[in-house]
Coordinates of C-alpha atoms and ligand atoms in Angstrom, one line a residue:
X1 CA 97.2 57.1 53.5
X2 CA 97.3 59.5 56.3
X3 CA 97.7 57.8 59.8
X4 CA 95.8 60.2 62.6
X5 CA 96.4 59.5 66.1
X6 CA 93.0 58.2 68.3
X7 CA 93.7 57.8 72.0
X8 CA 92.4 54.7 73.3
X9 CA 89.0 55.5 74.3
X10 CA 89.1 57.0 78.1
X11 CA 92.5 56.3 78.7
X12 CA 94.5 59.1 80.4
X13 CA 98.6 59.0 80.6
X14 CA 98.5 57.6 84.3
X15 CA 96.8 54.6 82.0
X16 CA 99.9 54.6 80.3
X17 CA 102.3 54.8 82.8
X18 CA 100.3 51.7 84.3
X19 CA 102.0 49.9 81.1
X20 CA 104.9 51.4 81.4
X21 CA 105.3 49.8 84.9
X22 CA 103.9 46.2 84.4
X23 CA 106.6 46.3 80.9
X24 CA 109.2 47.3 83.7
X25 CA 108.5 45.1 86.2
X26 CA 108.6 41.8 83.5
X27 CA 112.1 43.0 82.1
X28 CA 113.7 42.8 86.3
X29 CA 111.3 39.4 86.9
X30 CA 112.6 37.9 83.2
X31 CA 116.0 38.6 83.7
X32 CA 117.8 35.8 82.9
X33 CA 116.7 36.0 78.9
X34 CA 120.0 35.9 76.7
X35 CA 122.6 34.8 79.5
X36 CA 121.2 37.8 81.5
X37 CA 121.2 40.6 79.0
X38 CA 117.4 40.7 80.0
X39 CA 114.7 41.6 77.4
X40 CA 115.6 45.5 77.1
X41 CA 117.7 45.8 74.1
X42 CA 115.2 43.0 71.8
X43 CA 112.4 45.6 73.2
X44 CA 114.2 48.3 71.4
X45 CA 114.9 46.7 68.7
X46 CA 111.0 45.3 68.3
X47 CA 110.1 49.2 68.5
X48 CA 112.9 50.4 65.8
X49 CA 111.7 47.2 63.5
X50 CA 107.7 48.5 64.1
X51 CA 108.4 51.8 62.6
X52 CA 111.1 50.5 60.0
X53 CA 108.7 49.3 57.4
X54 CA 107.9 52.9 56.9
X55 CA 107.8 54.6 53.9
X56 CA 107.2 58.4 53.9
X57 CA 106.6 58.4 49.4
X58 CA 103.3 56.6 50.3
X59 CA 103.4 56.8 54.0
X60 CA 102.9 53.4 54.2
X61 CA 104.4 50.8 56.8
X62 CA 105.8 52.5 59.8
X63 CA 104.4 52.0 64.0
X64 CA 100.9 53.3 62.9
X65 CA 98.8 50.1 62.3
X66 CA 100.9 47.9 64.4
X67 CA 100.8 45.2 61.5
X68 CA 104.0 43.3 63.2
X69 CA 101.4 41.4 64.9
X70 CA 100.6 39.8 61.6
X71 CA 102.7 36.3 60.4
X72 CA 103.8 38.1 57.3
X73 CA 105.7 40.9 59.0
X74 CA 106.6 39.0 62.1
X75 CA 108.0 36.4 60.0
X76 CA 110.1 38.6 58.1
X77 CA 113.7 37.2 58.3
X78 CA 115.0 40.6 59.3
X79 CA 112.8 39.9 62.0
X80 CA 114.3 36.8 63.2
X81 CA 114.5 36.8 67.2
X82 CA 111.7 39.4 67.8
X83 CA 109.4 36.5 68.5
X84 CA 111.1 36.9 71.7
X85 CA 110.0 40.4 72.3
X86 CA 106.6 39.4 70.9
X87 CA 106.3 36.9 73.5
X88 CA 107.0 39.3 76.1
X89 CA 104.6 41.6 75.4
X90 CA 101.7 38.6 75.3
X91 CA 101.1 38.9 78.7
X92 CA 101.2 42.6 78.8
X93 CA 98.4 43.1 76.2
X94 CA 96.2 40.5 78.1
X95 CA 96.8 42.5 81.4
X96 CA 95.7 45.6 79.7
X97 CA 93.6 44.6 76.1
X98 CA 92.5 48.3 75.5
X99 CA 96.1 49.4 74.0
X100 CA 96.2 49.3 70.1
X101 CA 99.7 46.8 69.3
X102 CA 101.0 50.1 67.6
X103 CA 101.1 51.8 70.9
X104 CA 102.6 48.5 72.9
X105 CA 105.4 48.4 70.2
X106 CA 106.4 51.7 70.2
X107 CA 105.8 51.6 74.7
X108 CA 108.0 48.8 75.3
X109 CA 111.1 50.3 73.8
X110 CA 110.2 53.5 75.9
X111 CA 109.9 51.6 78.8
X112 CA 113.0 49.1 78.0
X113 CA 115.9 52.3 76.6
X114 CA 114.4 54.5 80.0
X115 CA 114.9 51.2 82.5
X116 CA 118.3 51.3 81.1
X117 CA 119.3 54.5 82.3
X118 CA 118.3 56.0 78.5
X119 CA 117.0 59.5 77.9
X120 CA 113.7 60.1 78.7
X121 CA 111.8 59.5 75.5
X122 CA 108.5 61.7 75.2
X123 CA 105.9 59.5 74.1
X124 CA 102.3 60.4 72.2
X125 CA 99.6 57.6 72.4
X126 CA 96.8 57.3 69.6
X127 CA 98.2 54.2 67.2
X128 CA 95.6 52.7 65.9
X129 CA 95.6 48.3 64.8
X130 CA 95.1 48.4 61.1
X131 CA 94.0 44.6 58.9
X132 CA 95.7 42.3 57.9
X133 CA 95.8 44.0 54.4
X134 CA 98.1 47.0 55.6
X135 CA 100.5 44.9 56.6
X136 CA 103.8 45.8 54.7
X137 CA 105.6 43.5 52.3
X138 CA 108.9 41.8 53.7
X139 CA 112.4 43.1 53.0
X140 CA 111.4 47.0 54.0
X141 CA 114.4 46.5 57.0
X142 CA 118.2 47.4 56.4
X143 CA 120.4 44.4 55.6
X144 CA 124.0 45.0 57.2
X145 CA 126.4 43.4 54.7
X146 CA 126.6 47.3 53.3
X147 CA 128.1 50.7 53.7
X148 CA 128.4 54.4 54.0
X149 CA 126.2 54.8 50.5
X150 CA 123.9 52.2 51.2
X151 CA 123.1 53.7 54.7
X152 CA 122.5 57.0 53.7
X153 CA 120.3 56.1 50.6
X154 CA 118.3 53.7 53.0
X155 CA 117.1 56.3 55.5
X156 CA 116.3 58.7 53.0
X157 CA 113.0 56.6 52.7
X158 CA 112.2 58.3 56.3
X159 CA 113.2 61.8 55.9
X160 CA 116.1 61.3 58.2
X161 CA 119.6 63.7 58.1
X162 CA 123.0 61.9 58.4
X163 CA 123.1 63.3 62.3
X164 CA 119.8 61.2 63.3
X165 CA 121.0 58.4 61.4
X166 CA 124.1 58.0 63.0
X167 CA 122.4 58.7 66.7
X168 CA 119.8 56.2 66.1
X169 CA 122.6 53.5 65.3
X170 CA 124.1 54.0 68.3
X171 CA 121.0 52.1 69.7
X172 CA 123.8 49.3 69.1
X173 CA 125.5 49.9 72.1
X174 CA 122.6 47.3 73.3
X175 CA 122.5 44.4 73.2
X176 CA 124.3 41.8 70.8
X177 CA 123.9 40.0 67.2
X178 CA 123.2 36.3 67.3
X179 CA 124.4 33.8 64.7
X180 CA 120.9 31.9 64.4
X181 CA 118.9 35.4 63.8
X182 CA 121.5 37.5 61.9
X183 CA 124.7 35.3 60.7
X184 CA 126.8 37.8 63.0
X185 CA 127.7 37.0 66.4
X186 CA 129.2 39.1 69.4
X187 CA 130.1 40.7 71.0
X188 CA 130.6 38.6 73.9
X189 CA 132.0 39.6 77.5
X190 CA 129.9 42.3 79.5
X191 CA 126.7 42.1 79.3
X192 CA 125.0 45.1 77.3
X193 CA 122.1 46.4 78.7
X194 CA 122.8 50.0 80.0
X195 CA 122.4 52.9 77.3
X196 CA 125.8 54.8 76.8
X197 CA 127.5 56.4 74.0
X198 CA 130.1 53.1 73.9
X199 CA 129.4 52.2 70.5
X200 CA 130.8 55.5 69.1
X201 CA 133.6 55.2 72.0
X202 CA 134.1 51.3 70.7
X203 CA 134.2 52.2 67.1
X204 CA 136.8 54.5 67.4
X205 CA 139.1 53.3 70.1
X206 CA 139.2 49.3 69.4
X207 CA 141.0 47.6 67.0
X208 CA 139.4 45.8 64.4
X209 CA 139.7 42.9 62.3
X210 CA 137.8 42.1 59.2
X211 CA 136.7 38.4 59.3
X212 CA 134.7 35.9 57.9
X213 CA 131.1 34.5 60.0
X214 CA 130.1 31.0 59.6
X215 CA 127.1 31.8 57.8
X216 CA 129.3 34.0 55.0
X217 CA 129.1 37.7 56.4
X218 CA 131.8 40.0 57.2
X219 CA 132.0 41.4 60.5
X220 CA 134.8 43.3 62.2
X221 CA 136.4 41.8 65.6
X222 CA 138.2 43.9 68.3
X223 CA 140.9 41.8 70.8
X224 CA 138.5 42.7 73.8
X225 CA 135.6 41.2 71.9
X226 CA 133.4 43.5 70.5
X227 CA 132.5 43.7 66.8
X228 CA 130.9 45.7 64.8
X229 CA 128.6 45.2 61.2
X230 CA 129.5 46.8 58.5
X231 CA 127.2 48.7 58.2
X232 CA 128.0 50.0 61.9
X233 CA 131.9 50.2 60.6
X234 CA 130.7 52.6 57.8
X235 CA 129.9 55.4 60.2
X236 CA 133.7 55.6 60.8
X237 CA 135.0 55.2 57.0
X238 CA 132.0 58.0 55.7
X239 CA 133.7 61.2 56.8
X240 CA 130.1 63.2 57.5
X241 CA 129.1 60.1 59.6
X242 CA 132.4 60.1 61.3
X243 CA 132.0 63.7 62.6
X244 CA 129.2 62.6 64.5
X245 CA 130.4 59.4 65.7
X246 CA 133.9 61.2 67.1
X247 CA 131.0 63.9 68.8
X248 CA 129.1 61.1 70.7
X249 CA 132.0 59.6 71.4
X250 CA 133.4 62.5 72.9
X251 CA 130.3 63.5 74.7
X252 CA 127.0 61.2 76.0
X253 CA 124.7 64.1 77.2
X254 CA 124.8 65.3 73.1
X255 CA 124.3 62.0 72.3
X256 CA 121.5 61.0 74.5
X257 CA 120.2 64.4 73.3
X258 CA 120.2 64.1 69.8
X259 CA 119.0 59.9 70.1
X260 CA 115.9 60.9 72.1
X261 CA 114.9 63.2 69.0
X262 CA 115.5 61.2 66.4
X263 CA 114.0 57.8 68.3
X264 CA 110.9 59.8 68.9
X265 CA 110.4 60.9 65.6
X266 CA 111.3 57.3 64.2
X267 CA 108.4 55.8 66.4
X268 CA 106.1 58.7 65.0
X269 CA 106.6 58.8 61.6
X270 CA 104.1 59.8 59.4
X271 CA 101.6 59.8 62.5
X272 CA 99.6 63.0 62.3
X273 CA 98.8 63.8 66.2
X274 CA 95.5 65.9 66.6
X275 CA 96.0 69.1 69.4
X276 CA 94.7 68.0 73.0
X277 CA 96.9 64.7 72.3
X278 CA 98.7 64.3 75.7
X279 CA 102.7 64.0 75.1
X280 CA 103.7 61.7 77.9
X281 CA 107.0 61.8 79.8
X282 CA 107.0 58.3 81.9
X283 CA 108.5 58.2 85.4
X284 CA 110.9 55.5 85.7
X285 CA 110.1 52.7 88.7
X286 CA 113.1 54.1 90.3
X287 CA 111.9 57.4 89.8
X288 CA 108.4 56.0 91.9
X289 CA 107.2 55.4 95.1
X290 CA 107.9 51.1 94.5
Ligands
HEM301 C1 121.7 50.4 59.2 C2 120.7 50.2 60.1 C3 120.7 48.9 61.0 C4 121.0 47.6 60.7 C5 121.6 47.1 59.3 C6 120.8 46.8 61.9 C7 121.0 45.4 62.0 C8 121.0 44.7 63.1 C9 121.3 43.3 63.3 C10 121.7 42.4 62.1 C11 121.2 43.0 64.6 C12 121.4 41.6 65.2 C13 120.1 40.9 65.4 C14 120.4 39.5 66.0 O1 121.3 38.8 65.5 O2 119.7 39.2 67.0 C15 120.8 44.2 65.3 C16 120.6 44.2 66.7 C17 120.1 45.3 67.3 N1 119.6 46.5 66.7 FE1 120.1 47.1 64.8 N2 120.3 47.6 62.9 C18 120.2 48.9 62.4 C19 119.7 50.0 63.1 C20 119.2 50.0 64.3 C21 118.4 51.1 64.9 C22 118.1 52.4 64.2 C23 118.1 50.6 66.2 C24 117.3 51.3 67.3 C25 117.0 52.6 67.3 C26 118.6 49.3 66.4 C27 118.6 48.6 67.5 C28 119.1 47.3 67.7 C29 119.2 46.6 69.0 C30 118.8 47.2 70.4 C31 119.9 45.4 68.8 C32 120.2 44.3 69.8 C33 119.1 43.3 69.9 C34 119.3 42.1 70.8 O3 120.3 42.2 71.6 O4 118.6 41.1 70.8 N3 119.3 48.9 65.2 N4 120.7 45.2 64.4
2O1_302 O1 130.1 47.7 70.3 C1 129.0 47.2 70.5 C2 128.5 47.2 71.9 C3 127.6 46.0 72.2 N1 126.6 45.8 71.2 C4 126.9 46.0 69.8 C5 128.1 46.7 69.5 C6 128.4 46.9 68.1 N2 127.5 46.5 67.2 C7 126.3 45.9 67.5 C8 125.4 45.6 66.4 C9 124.2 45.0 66.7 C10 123.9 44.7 68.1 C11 124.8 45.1 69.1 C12 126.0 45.7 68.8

């Protein structure tokens, strides 16, 4: 079914910014979550997992309806941990209760990859909450005990090329697995939560090990301990993917680039936007008066 964007009735993008800054503010107050990683990276990831159900055969799933809210899709096990990010936003949709959950999904992984020193993302309001009955069935997200093939095939469901495909993974330089949500675990050490192009400059520079995870899954291990999925070490053994993965290695600006476009057009997928929709560019609090 066609999704058409509605802007929240009234609402004008210093509105959004509004959000944008009480998102901004919780991720410095909560700092502490996840040994003081802070909430930006599960934010991210809450936004990719949003519009990851989507489906552009029968342009079903995706950020639209913002059906995560519902216990089927939020209890998805590849969703395990976003409850975290769910609970962050709680607060946020009781300070401002006019925003459609599609819109706060998509928002809080603007706000959280731009408070990180991430490109700016240009964001277009206009999701609108969909029942119960949209919500997508489980097992529409990537599972990473796969490779090169498996990668490609899966993304094809969203119209993606292998360049976007290989930007948008390198949303992992964020962040890190945990054993209880994923069966992977790492990497450990330096805490993860400024956007770089250091998981194309990991995943060609480190030296990795091919091991065994308590719950059964492979995962690669460096000495300086960082890892990597395998279905992050199949962007180096797939010799398209590995032409971009040596170029955003070799340079962030193309990278943070080519990720802005292809994050943008993740978290608008299938989302027709009517003219006169406002395309909003948010200041960062750094980049304001506070
Ligand atoms: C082949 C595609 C992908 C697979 C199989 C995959 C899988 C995973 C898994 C298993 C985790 C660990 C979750 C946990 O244990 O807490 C993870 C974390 C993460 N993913 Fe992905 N992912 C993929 C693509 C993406 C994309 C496209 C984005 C964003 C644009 C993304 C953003 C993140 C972030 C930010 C984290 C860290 C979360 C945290 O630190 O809590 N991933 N991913
Ligand atoms: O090499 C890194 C940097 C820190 N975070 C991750 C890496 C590699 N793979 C990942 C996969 C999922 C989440 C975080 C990471």
């Amino acid at each position: 079914a066609l999704r058409v964007a509605e802007v929240e009735k009234g609402k004008t993008p210093e509105d959004f910014q509004q959000v944008y800054n009480a998102i901004a503010k919780k991720i410095i107050d909560d700092d502490e979550y996840d040994n003081y990683i802070g909430y930006g990276p599960v934010l991210v990831r809450l936004s990719w997992h949003s519009a990851g159900t989507f489906d552009k055969n029968d342009n079903s799933g995706g950020s639209y309806g913002g059906t995560y809210r519902f216990p089927k899709e939020t209890n998805d096990p590849s969703n395990k941990g976003l409850q975290n990010a769910k609970a962050f936003l709680e607060p946020i949709y009781e300070q401002f209760p006019w925003i459609s959950h599609g819109d706060l999904y998509t928002l809080g992984g603007v706000t959280a990859l731009q408070e990180m020193q991430g490109p700016k993302v240009p964001w277009r309001p206009g999701r609108v909450d969909l029942p119960e009955s949209a919500t997508p069935e489980n097992g529409r997200l990537p599972d990473a005990e796969n490779g090169a093939d498996y990668v490609r095939n899966f993304f094809k469901r969203f119209g993606f090329t292998d360049q976007e495909v290989v930007a948008l993974i390198g949303a992992h330089a964020l962040g890190k697995t945990h054993m209880a949500n994923s069966g992977y675990e790492g990497p450990w050490g330096a805490a993860t939560n400024t956007f770089s192009n250091e998981f194309f400059v990991n995943l060609l520079n480190e030296q990795w090990k091919k091991e065994k995870t308590e719950a059964g899954n492979s995962q690669y291990n460096s000495p300086s301990g960082f890892m990597m999925m395998p279905t992050d070490f199949a962007l180096k053994e797939d010799n398209t993917y590995l032409k971009y993965v040596k170029k955003y290695a070799e340079n962030q600006d193309v990278f943070f680039e080519d990720f802005k476009n292809a994050y943008k057009k993740l978290l608008e997928n299938g989302i027709e936007f009517p003219e006169g929709t406002p395309t909003i560019v948010f200041k960062t609090l750094d980049e304001q008066e506070q």
